[in-house]
PDB file of C-alpha atoms and ligand atoms in Angstrom:
ATOM      1  CA  UNK M   1      28.400  18.181  22.303  1.00  0.00           C
ATOM      2  CA  UNK M   2      26.577  15.016  21.445  1.00  0.00           C
ATOM      3  CA  UNK M   3      23.875  14.613  18.841  1.00  0.00           C
ATOM      4  CA  UNK M   4      21.878  11.773  17.392  1.00  0.00           C
ATOM      5  CA  UNK M   5      21.302  11.226  13.692  1.00  0.00           C
ATOM      6  CA  UNK M   6      18.492   8.756  13.166  1.00  0.00           C
ATOM      7  CA  UNK M   7      16.425   7.449  10.309  1.00  0.00           C
ATOM      8  CA  UNK M   8      14.796   4.219   9.247  1.00  0.00           C
ATOM      9  CA  UNK M   9      16.811   1.693   7.204  1.00  0.00           C
ATOM     10  CA  UNK M  10      17.113   2.798   3.589  1.00  0.00           C
ATOM     11  CA  UNK M  11      16.419   6.469   4.242  1.00  0.00           C
ATOM     12  CA  UNK M  12      19.925   7.430   3.122  1.00  0.00           C
ATOM     13  CA  UNK M  13      21.333   8.018   6.584  1.00  0.00           C
ATOM     14  CA  UNK M  14      24.793   6.599   5.862  1.00  0.00           C
ATOM     15  CA  UNK M  15      25.121   8.806   2.763  1.00  0.00           C
ATOM     16  CA  UNK M  16      24.200  11.929   4.729  1.00  0.00           C
ATOM     17  CA  UNK M  17      26.490  11.020   7.625  1.00  0.00           C
ATOM     18  CA  UNK M  18      29.421  10.448   5.260  1.00  0.00           C
ATOM     19  CA  UNK M  19      28.924  13.973   3.905  1.00  0.00           C
ATOM     20  CA  UNK M  20      28.662  15.460   7.422  1.00  0.00           C
ATOM     21  CA  UNK M  21      31.661  13.670   8.923  1.00  0.00           C
ATOM     22  CA  UNK M  22      34.054  15.215   6.360  1.00  0.00           C
ATOM     23  CA  UNK M  23      33.112  18.701   7.502  1.00  0.00           C
ATOM     24  CA  UNK M  24      32.866  18.618  11.301  1.00  0.00           C
ATOM     25  CA  UNK M  25      35.365  17.701  14.015  1.00  0.00           C
ATOM     26  CA  UNK M  26      33.041  15.109  15.471  1.00  0.00           C
ATOM     27  CA  UNK M  27      33.520  11.429  15.853  1.00  0.00           C
ATOM     28  CA  UNK M  28      30.739   9.346  14.331  1.00  0.00           C
ATOM     29  CA  UNK M  29      29.715   6.366  16.401  1.00  0.00           C
ATOM     30  CA  UNK M  30      27.430   3.810  14.867  1.00  0.00           C
ATOM     31  CA  UNK M  31      25.362   2.289  17.660  1.00  0.00           C
ATOM     32  CA  UNK M  32      24.471  -0.740  15.530  1.00  0.00           C
ATOM     33  CA  UNK M  33      28.136  -1.419  14.759  1.00  0.00           C
ATOM     34  CA  UNK M  34      29.002  -1.395  18.457  1.00  0.00           C
ATOM     35  CA  UNK M  35      26.119  -3.743  19.223  1.00  0.00           C
ATOM     36  CA  UNK M  36      27.128  -5.937  16.303  1.00  0.00           C
ATOM     37  CA  UNK M  37      30.756  -6.191  17.453  1.00  0.00           C
ATOM     38  CA  UNK M  38      29.576  -7.125  20.926  1.00  0.00           C
ATOM     39  CA  UNK M  39      27.021  -9.642  19.644  1.00  0.00           C
ATOM     40  CA  UNK M  40      29.583 -11.230  17.325  1.00  0.00           C
ATOM     41  CA  UNK M  41      32.035 -11.646  20.151  1.00  0.00           C
ATOM     42  CA  UNK M  42      29.361 -13.437  22.154  1.00  0.00           C
ATOM     43  CA  UNK M  43      28.632 -15.591  19.066  1.00  0.00           C
ATOM     44  CA  UNK M  44      25.015 -14.445  18.991  1.00  0.00           C
ATOM     45  CA  UNK M  45      24.935 -13.300  15.349  1.00  0.00           C
ATOM     46  CA  UNK M  46      27.095 -13.125  12.272  1.00  0.00           C
ATOM     47  CA  UNK M  47      25.123 -10.480  10.364  1.00  0.00           C
ATOM     48  CA  UNK M  48      24.036  -7.052  11.684  1.00  0.00           C
ATOM     49  CA  UNK M  49      20.451  -7.504  10.488  1.00  0.00           C
ATOM     50  CA  UNK M  50      20.129 -10.492  12.837  1.00  0.00           C
ATOM     51  CA  UNK M  51      20.451  -8.277  15.916  1.00  0.00           C
ATOM     52  CA  UNK M  52      16.825  -7.150  15.828  1.00  0.00           C
ATOM     53  CA  UNK M  53      15.719 -10.787  15.657  1.00  0.00           C
ATOM     54  CA  UNK M  54      17.382 -11.686  18.968  1.00  0.00           C
ATOM     55  CA  UNK M  55      15.191 -12.024  22.077  1.00  0.00           C
ATOM     56  CA  UNK M  56      14.261  -8.596  23.470  1.00  0.00           C
ATOM     57  CA  UNK M  57      16.270  -9.065  26.660  1.00  0.00           C
ATOM     58  CA  UNK M  58      19.396  -9.957  24.686  1.00  0.00           C
ATOM     59  CA  UNK M  59      18.985  -6.829  22.558  1.00  0.00           C
ATOM     60  CA  UNK M  60      18.528  -4.744  25.698  1.00  0.00           C
ATOM     61  CA  UNK M  61      21.693  -6.163  27.234  1.00  0.00           C
ATOM     62  CA  UNK M  62      23.656  -5.311  24.081  1.00  0.00           C
ATOM     63  CA  UNK M  63      22.070  -1.864  24.036  1.00  0.00           C
ATOM     64  CA  UNK M  64      23.252  -1.296  27.618  1.00  0.00           C
ATOM     65  CA  UNK M  65      26.789  -2.390  26.791  1.00  0.00           C
ATOM     66  CA  UNK M  66      26.925  -0.132  23.727  1.00  0.00           C
ATOM     67  CA  UNK M  67      25.527   2.916  25.495  1.00  0.00           C
ATOM     68  CA  UNK M  68      27.930   2.692  28.399  1.00  0.00           C
ATOM     69  CA  UNK M  69      30.825   2.609  25.905  1.00  0.00           C
ATOM     70  CA  UNK M  70      29.460   5.675  24.070  1.00  0.00           C
ATOM     71  CA  UNK M  71      28.761   7.431  27.379  1.00  0.00           C
ATOM     72  CA  UNK M  72      32.508   7.768  27.894  1.00  0.00           C
ATOM     73  CA  UNK M  73      33.112   9.726  24.665  1.00  0.00           C
ATOM     74  CA  UNK M  74      32.742  13.454  23.894  1.00  0.00           C
ATOM     75  CA  UNK M  75      31.797  15.406  20.737  1.00  0.00           C
ATOM     76  CA  UNK M  76      30.079  12.575  18.998  1.00  0.00           C
ATOM     77  CA  UNK M  77      27.464  12.039  16.376  1.00  0.00           C
ATOM     78  CA  UNK M  78      25.544   8.928  17.319  1.00  0.00           C
ATOM     79  CA  UNK M  79      24.160   7.075  14.321  1.00  0.00           C
ATOM     80  CA  UNK M  80      21.233   5.042  15.564  1.00  0.00           C
ATOM     81  CA  UNK M  81      17.515   4.256  15.455  1.00  0.00           C
ATOM     82  CA  UNK M  82      14.731   5.975  17.380  1.00  0.00           C
ATOM     83  CA  UNK M  83      12.894   2.680  17.518  1.00  0.00           C
ATOM     84  CA  UNK M  84      13.631  -0.845  16.382  1.00  0.00           C
ATOM     85  CA  UNK M  85      11.007  -3.021  14.802  1.00  0.00           C
ATOM     86  CA  UNK M  86      11.423  -6.392  16.402  1.00  0.00           C
ATOM     87  CA  UNK M  87       9.186  -9.462  16.740  1.00  0.00           C
ATOM     88  CA  UNK M  88       6.292  -7.473  15.265  1.00  0.00           C
ATOM     89  CA  UNK M  89       6.504  -4.646  17.803  1.00  0.00           C
ATOM     90  CA  UNK M  90       8.524  -1.502  18.343  1.00  0.00           C
ATOM     91  CA  UNK M  91      11.041  -1.027  21.112  1.00  0.00           C
ATOM     92  CA  UNK M  92      12.945   2.137  21.980  1.00  0.00           C
ATOM     93  CA  UNK M  93      16.411   2.643  20.525  1.00  0.00           C
ATOM     94  CA  UNK M  94      17.050   5.140  23.298  1.00  0.00           C
ATOM     95  CA  UNK M  95      15.188   4.043  26.437  1.00  0.00           C
ATOM     96  CA  UNK M  96      15.424   6.332  29.442  1.00  0.00           C
ATOM     97  CA  UNK M  97      18.589   4.737  30.850  1.00  0.00           C
ATOM     98  CA  UNK M  98      20.331   4.990  27.463  1.00  0.00           C
ATOM     99  CA  UNK M  99      19.313   8.555  26.717  1.00  0.00           C
ATOM    100  CA  UNK M 100      20.392   9.650  30.198  1.00  0.00           C
ATOM    101  CA  UNK M 101      23.819   8.137  29.659  1.00  0.00           C
ATOM    102  CA  UNK M 102      24.238   9.725  26.221  1.00  0.00           C
ATOM    103  CA  UNK M 103      23.401  13.308  27.239  1.00  0.00           C
ATOM    104  CA  UNK M 104      22.279  14.419  23.784  1.00  0.00           C
ATOM    105  CA  UNK M 105      21.702  18.067  22.708  1.00  0.00           C
ATOM    106  CA  UNK M 106      19.889  17.494  19.420  1.00  0.00           C
ATOM    107  CA  UNK M 107      18.153  14.863  17.347  1.00  0.00           C
ATOM    108  CA  UNK M 108      18.365  14.971  13.566  1.00  0.00           C
ATOM    109  CA  UNK M 109      15.699  12.708  12.145  1.00  0.00           C
ATOM    110  CA  UNK M 110      16.256  11.924   8.482  1.00  0.00           C
ATOM    111  CA  UNK M 111      13.115  11.051   6.598  1.00  0.00           C
ATOM    112  CA  UNK M 112      12.235  10.269   3.005  1.00  0.00           C
ATOM    113  CA  UNK M 113       9.265   9.471   0.837  1.00  0.00           C
ATOM    114  CA  UNK M 114       8.360   5.790   1.526  1.00  0.00           C
ATOM    115  CA  UNK M 115       8.404   4.987  -2.205  1.00  0.00           C
ATOM    116  CA  UNK M 116      11.979   6.232  -2.399  1.00  0.00           C
ATOM    117  CA  UNK M 117      12.967   4.280   0.720  1.00  0.00           C
ATOM    118  CA  UNK M 118      11.665   1.075  -0.900  1.00  0.00           C
ATOM    119  CA  UNK M 119      13.630   1.812  -4.063  1.00  0.00           C
ATOM    120  CA  UNK M 120      16.839   2.563  -2.158  1.00  0.00           C
ATOM    121  CA  UNK M 121      16.521  -0.658  -0.202  1.00  0.00           C
ATOM    122  CA  UNK M 122      16.133  -2.791  -3.294  1.00  0.00           C
ATOM    123  CA  UNK M 123      19.374  -1.301  -4.629  1.00  0.00           C
ATOM    124  CA  UNK M 124      21.331  -2.280  -1.505  1.00  0.00           C
ATOM    125  CA  UNK M 125      22.111  -5.978  -1.609  1.00  0.00           C
ATOM    126  CA  UNK M 126      24.498  -5.880   1.344  1.00  0.00           C
ATOM    127  CA  UNK M 127      21.597  -5.778   3.803  1.00  0.00           C
ATOM    128  CA  UNK M 128      18.751  -8.111   4.761  1.00  0.00           C
ATOM    129  CA  UNK M 129      15.847  -5.681   4.831  1.00  0.00           C
ATOM    130  CA  UNK M 130      12.373  -6.357   6.215  1.00  0.00           C
ATOM    131  CA  UNK M 131       9.589  -7.085   3.749  1.00  0.00           C
ATOM    132  CA  UNK M 132       8.032  -3.680   3.752  1.00  0.00           C
ATOM    133  CA  UNK M 133       5.317  -1.825   1.892  1.00  0.00           C
ATOM    134  CA  UNK M 134       4.870   1.886   1.288  1.00  0.00           C
ATOM    135  CA  UNK M 135       2.295   1.830   4.116  1.00  0.00           C
ATOM    136  CA  UNK M 136       4.490   0.032   6.653  1.00  0.00           C
ATOM    137  CA  UNK M 137       7.409   2.344   5.903  1.00  0.00           C
ATOM    138  CA  UNK M 138       5.128   5.349   6.348  1.00  0.00           C
ATOM    139  CA  UNK M 139       3.930   3.933   9.673  1.00  0.00           C
ATOM    140  CA  UNK M 140       7.481   3.313  10.885  1.00  0.00           C
ATOM    141  CA  UNK M 141       8.503   6.887  10.101  1.00  0.00           C
ATOM    142  CA  UNK M 142       5.394   8.247  11.795  1.00  0.00           C
ATOM    143  CA  UNK M 143       5.993   6.203  14.929  1.00  0.00           C
ATOM    144  CA  UNK M 144       9.586   7.399  15.036  1.00  0.00           C
ATOM    145  CA  UNK M 145       8.283  10.961  15.267  1.00  0.00           C
ATOM    146  CA  UNK M 146       6.495  10.036  18.497  1.00  0.00           C
ATOM    147  CA  UNK M 147       9.663   8.480  19.860  1.00  0.00           C
ATOM    148  CA  UNK M 148      11.638  11.602  18.913  1.00  0.00           C
ATOM    149  CA  UNK M 149       9.131  13.837  20.700  1.00  0.00           C
ATOM    150  CA  UNK M 150       9.348  11.701  23.844  1.00  0.00           C
ATOM    151  CA  UNK M 151      13.142  11.774  23.841  1.00  0.00           C
ATOM    152  CA  UNK M 152      12.998  15.545  23.454  1.00  0.00           C
ATOM    153  CA  UNK M 153      10.782  15.856  26.526  1.00  0.00           C
ATOM    154  CA  UNK M 154      13.125  13.677  28.578  1.00  0.00           C
ATOM    155  CA  UNK M 155      16.275  15.523  27.611  1.00  0.00           C
ATOM    156  CA  UNK M 156      15.301  19.066  26.595  1.00  0.00           C
ATOM    157  CA  UNK M 157      17.059  18.371  23.290  1.00  0.00           C
ATOM    158  CA  UNK M 158      15.725  19.856  20.047  1.00  0.00           C
ATOM    159  CA  UNK M 159      14.448  17.704  17.231  1.00  0.00           C
ATOM    160  CA  UNK M 160      14.903  18.412  13.526  1.00  0.00           C
ATOM    161  CA  UNK M 161      12.990  16.477  10.892  1.00  0.00           C
ATOM    162  CA  UNK M 162      14.808  16.502   7.570  1.00  0.00           C
ATOM    163  CA  UNK M 163      13.580  15.312   4.201  1.00  0.00           C
ATOM    164  CA  UNK M 164      16.312  13.478   2.298  1.00  0.00           C
ATOM    165  CA  UNK M 165      15.181  14.331  -1.205  1.00  0.00           C
ATOM    166  CA  UNK M 166      16.345  11.891  -3.900  1.00  0.00           C
ATOM    167  CA  UNK M 167      19.678  12.954  -5.365  1.00  0.00           C
ATOM    168  CA  UNK M 168      20.150  15.764  -2.844  1.00  0.00           C
ATOM    169  CA  UNK M 169      21.618  14.338   0.385  1.00  0.00           C
ATOM    170  CA  UNK M 170      23.903  17.404   0.527  1.00  0.00           C
ATOM    171  CA  UNK M 171      20.941  19.624   1.461  1.00  0.00           C
ATOM    172  CA  UNK M 172      20.332  17.611   4.627  1.00  0.00           C
ATOM    173  CA  UNK M 173      24.071  17.397   5.303  1.00  0.00           C
ATOM    174  CA  UNK M 174      24.476  21.202   4.951  1.00  0.00           C
ATOM    175  CA  UNK M 175      21.640  21.722   7.385  1.00  0.00           C
ATOM    176  CA  UNK M 176      23.184  19.437   9.982  1.00  0.00           C
ATOM    177  CA  UNK M 177      26.685  20.891   9.556  1.00  0.00           C
ATOM    178  CA  UNK M 178      25.324  24.403  10.035  1.00  0.00           C
ATOM    179  CA  UNK M 179      23.877  23.369  13.380  1.00  0.00           C
ATOM    180  CA  UNK M 180      27.004  21.584  14.555  1.00  0.00           C
ATOM    181  CA  UNK M 181      29.600  24.225  13.776  1.00  0.00           C
ATOM    182  CA  UNK M 182      29.755  27.159  16.203  1.00  0.00           C
ATOM    183  CA  UNK M 183      28.395  30.369  14.692  1.00  0.00           C
ATOM    184  CA  UNK M 184      30.788  33.275  14.267  1.00  0.00           C
TER     185      UNK M 184
HETATM  186  P1  AMP X   1      22.022  -0.050  11.395  1.00  0.00           P
HETATM  187  O1  AMP X   1      23.083  -0.557  10.504  1.00  0.00           O
HETATM  188  O2  AMP X   1      22.209   1.377  11.826  1.00  0.00           O
HETATM  189  O3  AMP X   1      20.646  -0.279  10.828  1.00  0.00           O
HETATM  190  O4  AMP X   1      22.110  -0.890  12.770  1.00  0.00           O
HETATM  191  C1  AMP X   1      22.122  -2.299  12.745  1.00  0.00           C
HETATM  192  C2  AMP X   1      21.270  -2.879  13.829  1.00  0.00           C
HETATM  193  O5  AMP X   1      21.730  -2.477  15.110  1.00  0.00           O
HETATM  194  C3  AMP X   1      19.816  -2.436  13.811  1.00  0.00           C
HETATM  195  O6  AMP X   1      19.034  -3.162  12.885  1.00  0.00           O
HETATM  196  C4  AMP X   1      19.399  -2.762  15.247  1.00  0.00           C
HETATM  197  O7  AMP X   1      19.138  -4.136  15.395  1.00  0.00           O
HETATM  198  C5  AMP X   1      20.652  -2.441  16.035  1.00  0.00           C
HETATM  199  N1  AMP X   1      20.584  -1.104  16.665  1.00  0.00           N
HETATM  200  C6  AMP X   1      21.105   0.054  16.212  1.00  0.00           C
HETATM  201  N2  AMP X   1      20.888   1.047  17.094  1.00  0.00           N
HETATM  202  C7  AMP X   1      20.192   0.492  18.138  1.00  0.00           C
HETATM  203  C8  AMP X   1      19.689   0.982  19.376  1.00  0.00           C
HETATM  204  N3  AMP X   1      19.827   2.244  19.770  1.00  0.00           N
HETATM  205  N4  AMP X   1      19.032   0.113  20.185  1.00  0.00           N
HETATM  206  C9  AMP X   1      18.890  -1.168  19.826  1.00  0.00           C
HETATM  207  N5  AMP X   1      19.345  -1.694  18.702  1.00  0.00           N
HETATM  208  C10 AMP X   1      19.999  -0.876  17.857  1.00  0.00           C
HETATM  209 MG1   MG X   2      23.088   2.753   7.313  1.00  0.00          MG
END
């Protein structure tokens, strides 16, 4: 089975995924890492947060390359974004030709209070985050819900919205694990 775990930057997605990966026999594939490796090789970027600043067509080409690599794998958790905020607009992380290739059964959308997202971002100095406000973070999460609903219609996959409460990433992780492991 293949599933997507998505969430805006700073929502605590990596923390949740690290908890999940220890407990399920799934491979975790980070879409951004694949794109980054490919972009680095082409000497387009040297930092992963530069990818979303590349021209749209370049990002789409990288997205195609990454999705055809992932399309060849089975039993994977795909760590990615429902939409990417780029050049002031939003573009789909999983456009029709990507989502078709990935053949996903479920979407787990990790969300958090925008105030908490801002706080988590300021504690992470390894990343170059956008200059966001509570309002713009709220908008981004809301827009991602529309993207999730559209992907669900395309694929028939279910969507789960999960609140990553501060200090309790294990609650979200438990919920995901429960849905990934076969019931006895
Ligand atoms: P992340 O570390 O998960 O935030 O991913 C790093 C970067 O990879 C993101 O900021 C995006 O530029 C890019 N990326 C990740 N997933 C996708 C996707 N599905 N489509 C396009 N770009 C993506
Ligand atoms: Mg992350």
